């Protein structure tokens, strides 16, 4: 269950000192990659750096890392147990995300991190992570329509909620590609809060972005996310009185791997397919536009349709997600992701509903279609047959990405044990 508010998480953290500083990141799209780039740059420049992002990918503790390494399961479970017992004994009634946030913050304190890069779970103003009082920097990425039932029905209303992470005297790095109306709201909120806004734009990109990064083949929005991270890194390091080593930072950026975002993976062990597939967690219109652009630039050809394995969360506007992705003649295999550990309220959209949305978007001009039900492995195998070596993309939900990564991990474990 999603229940926003700060009172419960504040009680959970009442006896936990938070001596470390933070960089707090909100927005609709790009938050995770900004956090990944940010933590990598801070770490390579001598900062012991924690990172907390959500949701987890496969295991509940993989959303918490220190110096680029996921925390040990034993550490996570030990601290989580303490938090849960406290929640129960004092009848706090913390939500799953609030318990996870308290666990992450307690781990950062125990492991003596210097800075934690923290991603908002949902919104900003009332998100559990907003118990952070004195961040070094805040960041607001690209804002789009998502979670309207909690944040408001317009971009401007959502921007107002995201701006709730701004703090007096703290610089806020803002993605300058946001619509003008959104930027106006953010500037107004900054003025009322006493924060300052720093626009990150590709037209005035940091030297790191333009010196060596263009060769990575990033989409424009990925470059924008990277630019936000670099601008925020400079501001944070300046306050820590630490210099930024340009060459080391470039190397760290090149090494960043953000799983489930425009990721090429092999599913040969699961399906026999020789060619890699593209795995992406695009789950709203904004992220779908980025994925659709990337597929159009790198995979789609005039004589070859794209085969999609698609899932989605119940309650999402499926047509909005599929519209930037599908083109006439594309093949669609619809599937329902499995149970999400620690998030029982997240439910998959019915495969039938996904196919109906695809048919509506393409006005009946679909290629082959398949309802795979709840069989993710079966969906991959069927898509492999349909694609016949052509482009294959897995998308629509981070929870589908999780299921696929889990299948790949189980396959590797099984092969090792043989």
CSV table of C-alpha atoms in Angstrom, one decimal:
chain,number,residue,atom,x,y,z
A,1,UNK,CA,0.0,0.0,0.0
A,2,UNK,CA,1.2,3.5,-0.9
A,3,UNK,CA,0.6,6.0,1.9
A,4,UNK,CA,2.5,9.2,1.7
A,5,UNK,CA,3.7,11.2,4.7
A,6,UNK,CA,6.7,11.9,6.9
A,7,UNK,CA,5.5,11.2,10.4
A,8,UNK,CA,6.0,7.5,10.5
A,9,UNK,CA,9.4,7.4,8.9
A,10,UNK,CA,10.5,10.2,11.3
A,11,UNK,CA,9.5,8.0,14.2
A,12,UNK,CA,11.3,5.1,12.7
A,13,UNK,CA,14.5,7.2,12.5
A,14,UNK,CA,14.1,8.9,15.8
A,15,UNK,CA,17.0,7.1,17.4
A,16,UNK,CA,19.2,6.9,14.2
A,17,UNK,CA,21.7,9.7,13.8
A,18,UNK,CA,22.2,10.8,10.2
A,19,UNK,CA,25.7,12.3,10.3
A,20,UNK,CA,26.3,11.8,6.6
A,21,UNK,CA,25.4,14.4,3.9
A,22,UNK,CA,23.1,13.7,1.0
A,23,UNK,CA,22.2,14.5,-2.6
A,24,UNK,CA,18.4,14.2,-3.0
A,25,UNK,CA,17.0,13.4,-6.4
A,26,UNK,CA,13.4,13.7,-7.5
A,27,UNK,CA,11.6,13.7,-10.9
A,28,UNK,CA,9.6,11.4,-13.1
A,29,UNK,CA,12.2,10.0,-15.5
A,30,UNK,CA,15.9,9.6,-15.3
A,31,UNK,CA,16.2,9.7,-11.5
A,32,UNK,CA,17.9,6.3,-11.3
A,33,UNK,CA,20.5,7.0,-14.0
A,34,UNK,CA,21.3,10.4,-12.4
A,35,UNK,CA,21.9,8.6,-9.1
A,36,UNK,CA,24.1,6.0,-10.7
A,37,UNK,CA,26.2,8.7,-12.5
A,38,UNK,CA,26.3,10.9,-9.4
A,39,UNK,CA,27.5,8.2,-7.0
A,40,UNK,CA,30.1,6.9,-9.5
A,41,UNK,CA,31.6,10.4,-9.8
A,42,UNK,CA,31.6,11.1,-6.1
A,43,UNK,CA,33.1,7.7,-5.3
A,44,UNK,CA,36.0,8.1,-7.8
A,45,UNK,CA,36.7,11.5,-6.3
A,46,UNK,CA,37.3,10.1,-2.9
A,47,UNK,CA,33.9,10.2,-1.3
A,48,UNK,CA,32.6,7.1,0.6
A,49,UNK,CA,29.2,7.1,-1.1
A,50,UNK,CA,26.0,5.3,-0.4
A,51,UNK,CA,23.2,5.0,-2.9
A,52,UNK,CA,19.5,4.3,-2.3
A,53,UNK,CA,17.2,3.9,-5.3
A,54,UNK,CA,13.9,2.2,-5.9
A,55,UNK,CA,12.4,-0.1,-6.8
A,56,UNK,CA,14.8,-3.0,-6.3
A,57,UNK,CA,15.6,-5.0,-9.3
A,58,UNK,CA,15.7,-8.6,-8.1
A,59,UNK,CA,16.5,-8.7,-4.4
A,60,UNK,CA,15.1,-6.2,-1.9
A,61,UNK,CA,18.6,-5.2,-0.8
A,62,UNK,CA,20.0,-4.5,-4.3
A,63,UNK,CA,18.5,-1.0,-4.1
A,64,UNK,CA,21.1,-0.1,-1.4
A,65,UNK,CA,24.8,0.2,-2.4
A,66,UNK,CA,28.0,1.6,-1.0
A,67,UNK,CA,30.9,2.6,-3.2
A,68,UNK,CA,29.2,0.9,-6.1
A,69,UNK,CA,28.7,-2.4,-4.4
A,70,UNK,CA,25.3,-3.8,-3.3
A,71,UNK,CA,25.2,-4.3,0.5
A,72,UNK,CA,25.5,-7.8,1.8
A,73,UNK,CA,22.2,-9.6,2.3
A,74,UNK,CA,23.2,-10.4,5.9
A,75,UNK,CA,23.8,-6.7,6.7
A,76,UNK,CA,20.5,-5.8,5.1
A,77,UNK,CA,18.4,-8.4,6.9
A,78,UNK,CA,20.0,-7.7,10.2
A,79,UNK,CA,19.3,-4.0,10.1
A,80,UNK,CA,15.8,-4.5,8.5
A,81,UNK,CA,15.0,-6.9,11.4
A,82,UNK,CA,15.8,-4.2,13.9
A,83,UNK,CA,13.7,-1.6,12.0
A,84,UNK,CA,10.8,-4.0,11.7
A,85,UNK,CA,10.9,-4.9,15.4
A,86,UNK,CA,10.9,-1.2,16.4
A,87,UNK,CA,8.0,-0.6,14.0
A,88,UNK,CA,6.0,-3.3,15.6
A,89,UNK,CA,6.9,-2.7,19.3
A,90,UNK,CA,6.1,1.0,19.0
A,91,UNK,CA,3.0,0.5,16.8
A,92,UNK,CA,4.4,2.9,14.2
A,93,UNK,CA,2.6,1.4,11.3
A,94,UNK,CA,5.3,2.2,8.7
A,95,UNK,CA,4.7,1.3,5.1
A,96,UNK,CA,7.0,-1.1,3.3
A,97,UNK,CA,8.8,1.8,1.6
A,98,UNK,CA,9.2,3.7,4.9
A,99,UNK,CA,10.7,0.6,6.5
A,100,UNK,CA,13.0,0.2,3.5
A,101,UNK,CA,14.0,3.9,3.7
A,102,UNK,CA,14.8,3.6,7.4
A,103,UNK,CA,16.8,0.4,6.8
A,104,UNK,CA,18.9,2.1,4.1
A,105,UNK,CA,19.5,5.2,6.2
A,106,UNK,CA,20.5,3.1,9.2
A,107,UNK,CA,22.9,1.1,7.0
A,108,UNK,CA,24.5,4.3,5.8
A,109,UNK,CA,25.1,5.4,9.3
A,110,UNK,CA,26.5,2.1,10.5
A,111,UNK,CA,28.8,1.9,7.4
A,112,UNK,CA,30.0,5.5,7.9
A,113,UNK,CA,29.3,6.8,4.4
A,114,UNK,CA,30.2,10.4,3.8
A,115,UNK,CA,27.5,11.2,1.3
A,116,UNK,CA,24.4,9.3,0.3
A,117,UNK,CA,22.7,9.7,-3.1
A,118,UNK,CA,19.0,9.2,-2.4
A,119,UNK,CA,16.3,8.8,-5.0
A,120,UNK,CA,12.7,9.8,-4.1
A,121,UNK,CA,10.3,6.9,-4.1
A,122,UNK,CA,7.2,8.8,-5.2
A,123,UNK,CA,6.8,12.6,-5.6
A,124,UNK,CA,9.0,14.5,-3.2
A,125,UNK,CA,7.2,16.7,-0.7
A,126,UNK,CA,5.6,13.8,1.3
A,127,UNK,CA,8.0,11.0,0.2
A,128,UNK,CA,9.6,9.1,3.0
A,129,UNK,CA,13.1,10.1,1.8
A,130,UNK,CA,12.2,13.8,2.4
A,131,UNK,CA,13.2,13.4,6.1
A,132,UNK,CA,16.6,14.5,4.8
A,133,UNK,CA,17.1,18.0,6.3
A,134,UNK,CA,20.3,19.5,4.9
A,135,UNK,CA,21.3,17.9,1.6
A,136,UNK,CA,24.3,19.2,-0.2
A,137,UNK,CA,22.4,19.5,-3.4
A,138,UNK,CA,18.9,18.5,-4.7
A,139,UNK,CA,18.2,17.5,-8.3
A,140,UNK,CA,14.9,17.5,-10.2
A,141,UNK,CA,15.0,15.5,-13.4
A,142,UNK,CA,12.5,15.4,-16.3
A,143,UNK,CA,8.9,15.6,-15.1
A,144,UNK,CA,6.1,13.8,-16.8
A,145,UNK,CA,2.7,12.4,-16.1
A,146,UNK,CA,2.8,9.4,-13.7
A,147,UNK,CA,1.2,8.5,-10.4
A,148,UNK,CA,-1.4,11.2,-11.0
A,149,UNK,CA,-3.7,9.7,-8.3
A,150,UNK,CA,-1.1,10.8,-5.7
A,151,UNK,CA,0.7,13.8,-7.3
A,152,UNK,CA,-1.9,15.6,-9.3
A,153,UNK,CA,-3.3,15.5,-12.9
A,154,UNK,CA,-1.1,18.1,-14.5
A,155,UNK,CA,2.6,18.6,-15.0
A,156,UNK,CA,2.5,21.7,-13.0
A,157,UNK,CA,0.8,20.0,-10.0
A,158,UNK,CA,3.4,17.2,-10.2
A,159,UNK,CA,6.2,19.7,-10.4
A,160,UNK,CA,5.0,21.3,-7.2
A,161,UNK,CA,5.1,18.0,-5.4
A,162,UNK,CA,8.6,17.2,-6.7
A,163,UNK,CA,9.8,20.7,-5.6
A,164,UNK,CA,9.0,19.7,-2.0
A,165,UNK,CA,12.6,18.4,-1.7
A,166,UNK,CA,14.0,21.9,-2.1
A,167,UNK,CA,15.6,23.2,1.0
A,168,UNK,CA,16.6,26.8,2.1
A,169,UNK,CA,20.1,27.7,0.9
A,170,UNK,CA,20.5,24.5,-1.0
A,171,UNK,CA,21.1,24.6,-4.7
A,172,UNK,CA,18.7,22.6,-6.8
A,173,UNK,CA,19.9,21.3,-10.2
A,174,UNK,CA,17.0,21.2,-12.7
A,175,UNK,CA,16.7,19.5,-16.1
A,176,UNK,CA,16.3,22.5,-18.4
A,177,UNK,CA,14.4,20.4,-21.0
A,178,UNK,CA,11.3,20.5,-18.8
A,179,UNK,CA,8.4,22.5,-20.2
A,180,UNK,CA,8.5,26.2,-19.5
A,181,UNK,CA,5.4,25.9,-17.3
A,182,UNK,CA,7.2,23.3,-15.2
A,183,UNK,CA,10.3,25.5,-14.9
A,184,UNK,CA,8.1,28.4,-13.8
A,185,UNK,CA,6.6,26.3,-11.0
A,186,UNK,CA,10.1,25.1,-9.9
A,187,UNK,CA,11.5,28.6,-9.9
A,188,UNK,CA,8.5,29.9,-7.9
A,189,UNK,CA,8.9,27.1,-5.3
A,190,UNK,CA,12.6,27.8,-5.1
A,191,UNK,CA,11.9,31.4,-4.4
A,192,UNK,CA,9.4,30.6,-1.7
A,193,UNK,CA,11.7,28.0,-0.1
A,194,UNK,CA,14.9,30.1,-0.3
A,195,UNK,CA,16.6,27.6,-2.6
A,196,UNK,CA,18.5,28.4,-5.7
A,197,UNK,CA,17.9,26.7,-9.1
A,198,UNK,CA,20.8,25.7,-11.4
A,199,UNK,CA,19.6,24.8,-14.9
A,200,UNK,CA,21.4,21.9,-16.5
A,201,UNK,CA,21.1,22.1,-20.3
A,202,UNK,CA,22.8,20.5,-23.3
A,203,UNK,CA,23.4,24.0,-24.8
A,204,UNK,CA,25.6,24.8,-21.9
A,205,UNK,CA,26.9,21.4,-21.1
A,206,UNK,CA,29.6,20.7,-18.7
A,207,UNK,CA,33.1,20.0,-20.2
A,208,UNK,CA,32.9,16.4,-19.1
A,209,UNK,CA,29.8,15.8,-21.2
A,210,UNK,CA,31.2,17.3,-24.4
A,211,UNK,CA,34.9,16.3,-24.1
A,212,UNK,CA,34.6,12.5,-24.2
A,213,UNK,CA,31.0,11.4,-23.6
A,214,UNK,CA,29.5,11.9,-27.0
A,215,UNK,CA,31.1,8.7,-28.2
A,216,UNK,CA,29.1,6.6,-25.8
A,217,UNK,CA,26.1,6.8,-28.2
A,218,UNK,CA,23.7,8.1,-25.5
A,219,UNK,CA,20.3,9.4,-26.4
A,220,UNK,CA,19.8,13.2,-25.8
A,221,UNK,CA,17.8,12.6,-22.7
A,222,UNK,CA,20.5,10.3,-21.3
A,223,UNK,CA,23.0,13.0,-22.0
A,224,UNK,CA,20.7,15.4,-20.1
A,225,UNK,CA,20.6,13.0,-17.1
A,226,UNK,CA,24.4,12.7,-17.2
A,227,UNK,CA,24.7,16.5,-17.3
A,228,UNK,CA,22.4,16.9,-14.3
A,229,UNK,CA,24.6,14.4,-12.4
A,230,UNK,CA,27.8,16.1,-13.3
A,231,UNK,CA,26.5,19.6,-12.4
A,232,UNK,CA,25.3,18.2,-9.0
A,233,UNK,CA,28.6,16.4,-8.5
A,234,UNK,CA,30.6,19.6,-8.9
A,235,UNK,CA,28.3,21.4,-6.5
A,236,UNK,CA,28.5,18.6,-3.9
A,237,UNK,CA,32.3,18.2,-4.1
A,238,UNK,CA,32.8,22.0,-3.8
A,239,UNK,CA,30.9,22.0,-0.5
A,240,UNK,CA,33.0,19.0,0.6
A,241,UNK,CA,36.2,20.9,-0.4
A,242,UNK,CA,37.2,18.1,-2.7
A,243,UNK,CA,38.5,18.7,-6.2
A,244,UNK,CA,36.9,16.9,-9.2
A,245,UNK,CA,39.4,14.9,-11.2
A,246,UNK,CA,38.1,15.2,-14.8
A,247,UNK,CA,39.9,12.1,-16.3
A,248,UNK,CA,39.0,9.8,-13.4
A,249,UNK,CA,35.4,11.0,-13.6
A,250,UNK,CA,35.2,10.3,-17.3
A,251,UNK,CA,36.5,6.8,-16.7
A,252,UNK,CA,33.9,6.2,-13.9
A,253,UNK,CA,31.1,7.5,-16.1
A,254,UNK,CA,32.1,5.1,-18.9
A,255,UNK,CA,31.9,2.2,-16.4
A,256,UNK,CA,28.4,2.9,-15.2
A,257,UNK,CA,26.0,0.1,-15.9
A,258,UNK,CA,22.3,0.9,-15.2
A,259,UNK,CA,20.5,-2.4,-15.4
A,260,UNK,CA,17.2,-2.5,-17.3
A,261,UNK,CA,17.7,0.8,-19.1
A,262,UNK,CA,18.5,0.4,-22.8
A,263,UNK,CA,20.5,-2.7,-21.8
A,264,UNK,CA,21.6,-5.3,-24.4
A,265,UNK,CA,21.4,-8.8,-22.9
A,266,UNK,CA,21.7,-12.4,-24.2
A,267,UNK,CA,18.8,-14.7,-23.7
A,268,UNK,CA,20.4,-17.5,-25.6
A,269,UNK,CA,20.5,-19.8,-22.6
A,270,UNK,CA,16.8,-19.4,-22.1
A,271,UNK,CA,15.6,-19.4,-25.7
A,272,UNK,CA,18.4,-20.4,-28.1
A,273,UNK,CA,18.3,-16.9,-29.7
A,274,UNK,CA,21.8,-15.9,-30.8
A,275,UNK,CA,21.3,-12.2,-31.2
A,276,UNK,CA,21.1,-10.0,-28.1
A,277,UNK,CA,17.8,-8.4,-27.1
A,278,UNK,CA,17.1,-4.9,-25.7
A,279,UNK,CA,15.9,-4.8,-22.2
A,280,UNK,CA,14.3,-1.6,-20.9
A,281,UNK,CA,12.0,-0.8,-18.0
A,282,UNK,CA,10.1,2.1,-19.8
A,283,UNK,CA,6.8,2.3,-17.9
A,284,UNK,CA,5.4,5.7,-18.6
A,285,UNK,CA,5.0,7.9,-21.7
A,286,UNK,CA,8.2,9.9,-21.1
A,287,UNK,CA,10.5,6.8,-20.8
A,288,UNK,CA,8.7,5.1,-23.6
A,289,UNK,CA,9.5,8.1,-25.9
A,290,UNK,CA,13.2,7.7,-25.1
A,291,UNK,CA,13.0,3.9,-25.8
A,292,UNK,CA,11.0,4.4,-29.0
A,293,UNK,CA,13.6,6.9,-30.3
A,294,UNK,CA,16.5,4.5,-29.4
A,295,UNK,CA,14.8,1.6,-31.1
A,296,UNK,CA,14.1,3.7,-34.2
A,297,UNK,CA,17.7,4.8,-34.4
A,298,UNK,CA,19.5,1.5,-33.6
A,299,UNK,CA,17.2,-1.4,-34.4
A,300,UNK,CA,14.2,-0.6,-36.6
A,301,UNK,CA,14.7,-1.0,-40.4
A,302,UNK,CA,12.3,-0.5,-43.3
A,303,UNK,CA,12.2,-4.2,-44.1
A,304,UNK,CA,12.1,-5.7,-40.6
A,305,UNK,CA,9.5,-5.3,-37.9
A,306,UNK,CA,10.2,-5.2,-34.2
A,307,UNK,CA,9.0,-8.0,-31.9
A,308,UNK,CA,8.0,-6.7,-28.4
A,309,UNK,CA,7.6,-8.6,-25.1
A,310,UNK,CA,5.4,-6.2,-23.2
A,311,UNK,CA,4.1,-6.1,-19.6
A,312,UNK,CA,2.6,-3.3,-17.6
A,313,UNK,CA,1.3,-2.4,-14.2
A,314,UNK,CA,-2.4,-2.4,-13.5
A,315,UNK,CA,-3.8,1.2,-13.5
A,316,UNK,CA,-1.3,2.6,-15.9
A,317,UNK,CA,-2.4,4.2,-19.2
A,318,UNK,CA,-1.2,1.4,-21.4
A,319,UNK,CA,-1.9,3.2,-24.7
A,320,UNK,CA,0.2,6.2,-23.6
A,321,UNK,CA,3.1,3.8,-23.0
A,322,UNK,CA,2.7,1.8,-26.2
A,323,UNK,CA,2.1,4.6,-28.6
A,324,UNK,CA,5.7,5.8,-28.8
A,325,UNK,CA,6.9,2.2,-29.1
A,326,UNK,CA,4.8,0.3,-31.6
A,327,UNK,CA,4.7,0.8,-35.4
A,328,UNK,CA,2.4,-1.0,-37.9
A,329,UNK,CA,3.5,-4.5,-38.5
A,330,UNK,CA,5.3,-4.9,-35.1
A,331,UNK,CA,4.7,-8.2,-33.3
A,332,UNK,CA,3.5,-8.1,-29.7
A,333,UNK,CA,3.9,-10.8,-27.0
A,334,UNK,CA,2.0,-9.7,-23.9
A,335,UNK,CA,2.8,-11.2,-20.5
A,336,UNK,CA,2.1,-10.5,-16.8
A,337,UNK,CA,5.0,-10.1,-14.4
A,338,UNK,CA,5.1,-12.1,-11.2
A,339,UNK,CA,4.7,-11.2,-7.5
A,340,UNK,CA,6.9,-8.3,-6.5
A,341,UNK,CA,8.8,-9.0,-3.3
A,342,UNK,CA,8.0,-6.4,-0.6
A,343,UNK,CA,5.4,-4.6,-2.8
A,344,UNK,CA,2.3,-6.8,-2.8
A,345,UNK,CA,0.1,-3.8,-3.9
A,346,UNK,CA,1.8,-3.8,-7.3
A,347,UNK,CA,-0.3,-5.9,-9.8
A,348,UNK,CA,0.3,-6.6,-13.4
A,349,UNK,CA,-2.0,-5.5,-16.2
A,350,UNK,CA,-3.8,-8.4,-17.8
A,351,UNK,CA,-2.1,-9.7,-21.0
A,352,UNK,CA,-5.4,-9.4,-22.8
A,353,UNK,CA,-5.7,-5.7,-21.9
A,354,UNK,CA,-2.1,-5.2,-23.2
A,355,UNK,CA,-3.0,-6.8,-26.5
A,356,UNK,CA,-6.2,-4.7,-26.7
A,357,UNK,CA,-4.2,-1.5,-26.1
A,358,UNK,CA,-1.7,-2.5,-28.8
A,359,UNK,CA,-4.4,-3.2,-31.3
A,360,UNK,CA,-6.0,0.2,-30.6
A,361,UNK,CA,-2.6,2.0,-30.9
A,362,UNK,CA,-1.9,0.3,-34.2
A,363,UNK,CA,-5.5,0.5,-35.4
A,364,UNK,CA,-5.5,-3.2,-36.2
A,365,UNK,CA,-2.2,-3.2,-38.0
A,366,UNK,CA,-0.3,-5.5,-35.6
A,367,UNK,CA,1.9,-8.3,-36.9
A,368,UNK,CA,1.8,-11.5,-34.9
A,369,UNK,CA,0.3,-11.3,-31.4
A,370,UNK,CA,0.5,-13.7,-28.5
A,371,UNK,CA,-1.1,-13.8,-25.0
A,372,UNK,CA,1.6,-15.5,-22.8
A,373,UNK,CA,-0.4,-15.1,-19.6
A,374,UNK,CA,1.8,-15.3,-16.6
A,375,UNK,CA,4.6,-17.3,-18.3
A,376,UNK,CA,7.5,-14.9,-18.7
A,377,UNK,CA,9.9,-17.6,-19.9
A,378,UNK,CA,7.3,-18.8,-22.4
A,379,UNK,CA,6.9,-15.2,-23.6
A,380,UNK,CA,10.6,-15.0,-24.3
A,381,UNK,CA,10.6,-18.3,-26.1
A,382,UNK,CA,7.5,-17.4,-28.2
A,383,UNK,CA,9.0,-14.0,-29.1
A,384,UNK,CA,12.2,-15.6,-30.1
A,385,UNK,CA,10.3,-17.8,-32.6
A,386,UNK,CA,8.3,-14.8,-34.0
A,387,UNK,CA,11.3,-12.5,-34.3
A,388,UNK,CA,13.4,-15.2,-36.1
A,389,UNK,CA,16.6,-13.3,-35.5
A,390,UNK,CA,15.1,-9.8,-36.0
A,391,UNK,CA,14.9,-7.0,-33.4
A,392,UNK,CA,13.5,-8.1,-30.1
A,393,UNK,CA,12.7,-5.7,-27.2
A,394,UNK,CA,11.5,-6.4,-23.7
A,395,UNK,CA,9.8,-3.4,-22.1
A,396,UNK,CA,6.8,-1.8,-20.4
A,397,UNK,CA,7.7,-2.5,-16.7
A,398,UNK,CA,10.6,-2.6,-14.4
A,399,UNK,CA,9.0,-5.6,-12.8
A,400,UNK,CA,9.2,-7.5,-16.1
A,401,UNK,CA,12.8,-6.5,-16.2
A,402,UNK,CA,13.2,-8.0,-12.7
A,403,UNK,CA,11.6,-11.3,-13.8
A,404,UNK,CA,13.9,-11.5,-16.9
A,405,UNK,CA,17.0,-10.7,-14.9
A,406,UNK,CA,15.9,-13.3,-12.3
A,407,UNK,CA,15.5,-16.0,-15.0
A,408,UNK,CA,18.9,-15.2,-16.3
A,409,UNK,CA,20.5,-15.5,-12.9
A,410,UNK,CA,18.7,-18.8,-12.1
A,411,UNK,CA,20.0,-20.1,-15.5
A,412,UNK,CA,23.6,-19.2,-14.6
A,413,UNK,CA,23.3,-20.7,-11.1
A,414,UNK,CA,21.9,-23.9,-12.6
A,415,UNK,CA,24.7,-24.1,-15.2
A,416,UNK,CA,27.3,-23.7,-12.5
A,417,UNK,CA,25.8,-26.5,-10.4
A,418,UNK,CA,25.8,-29.0,-13.3
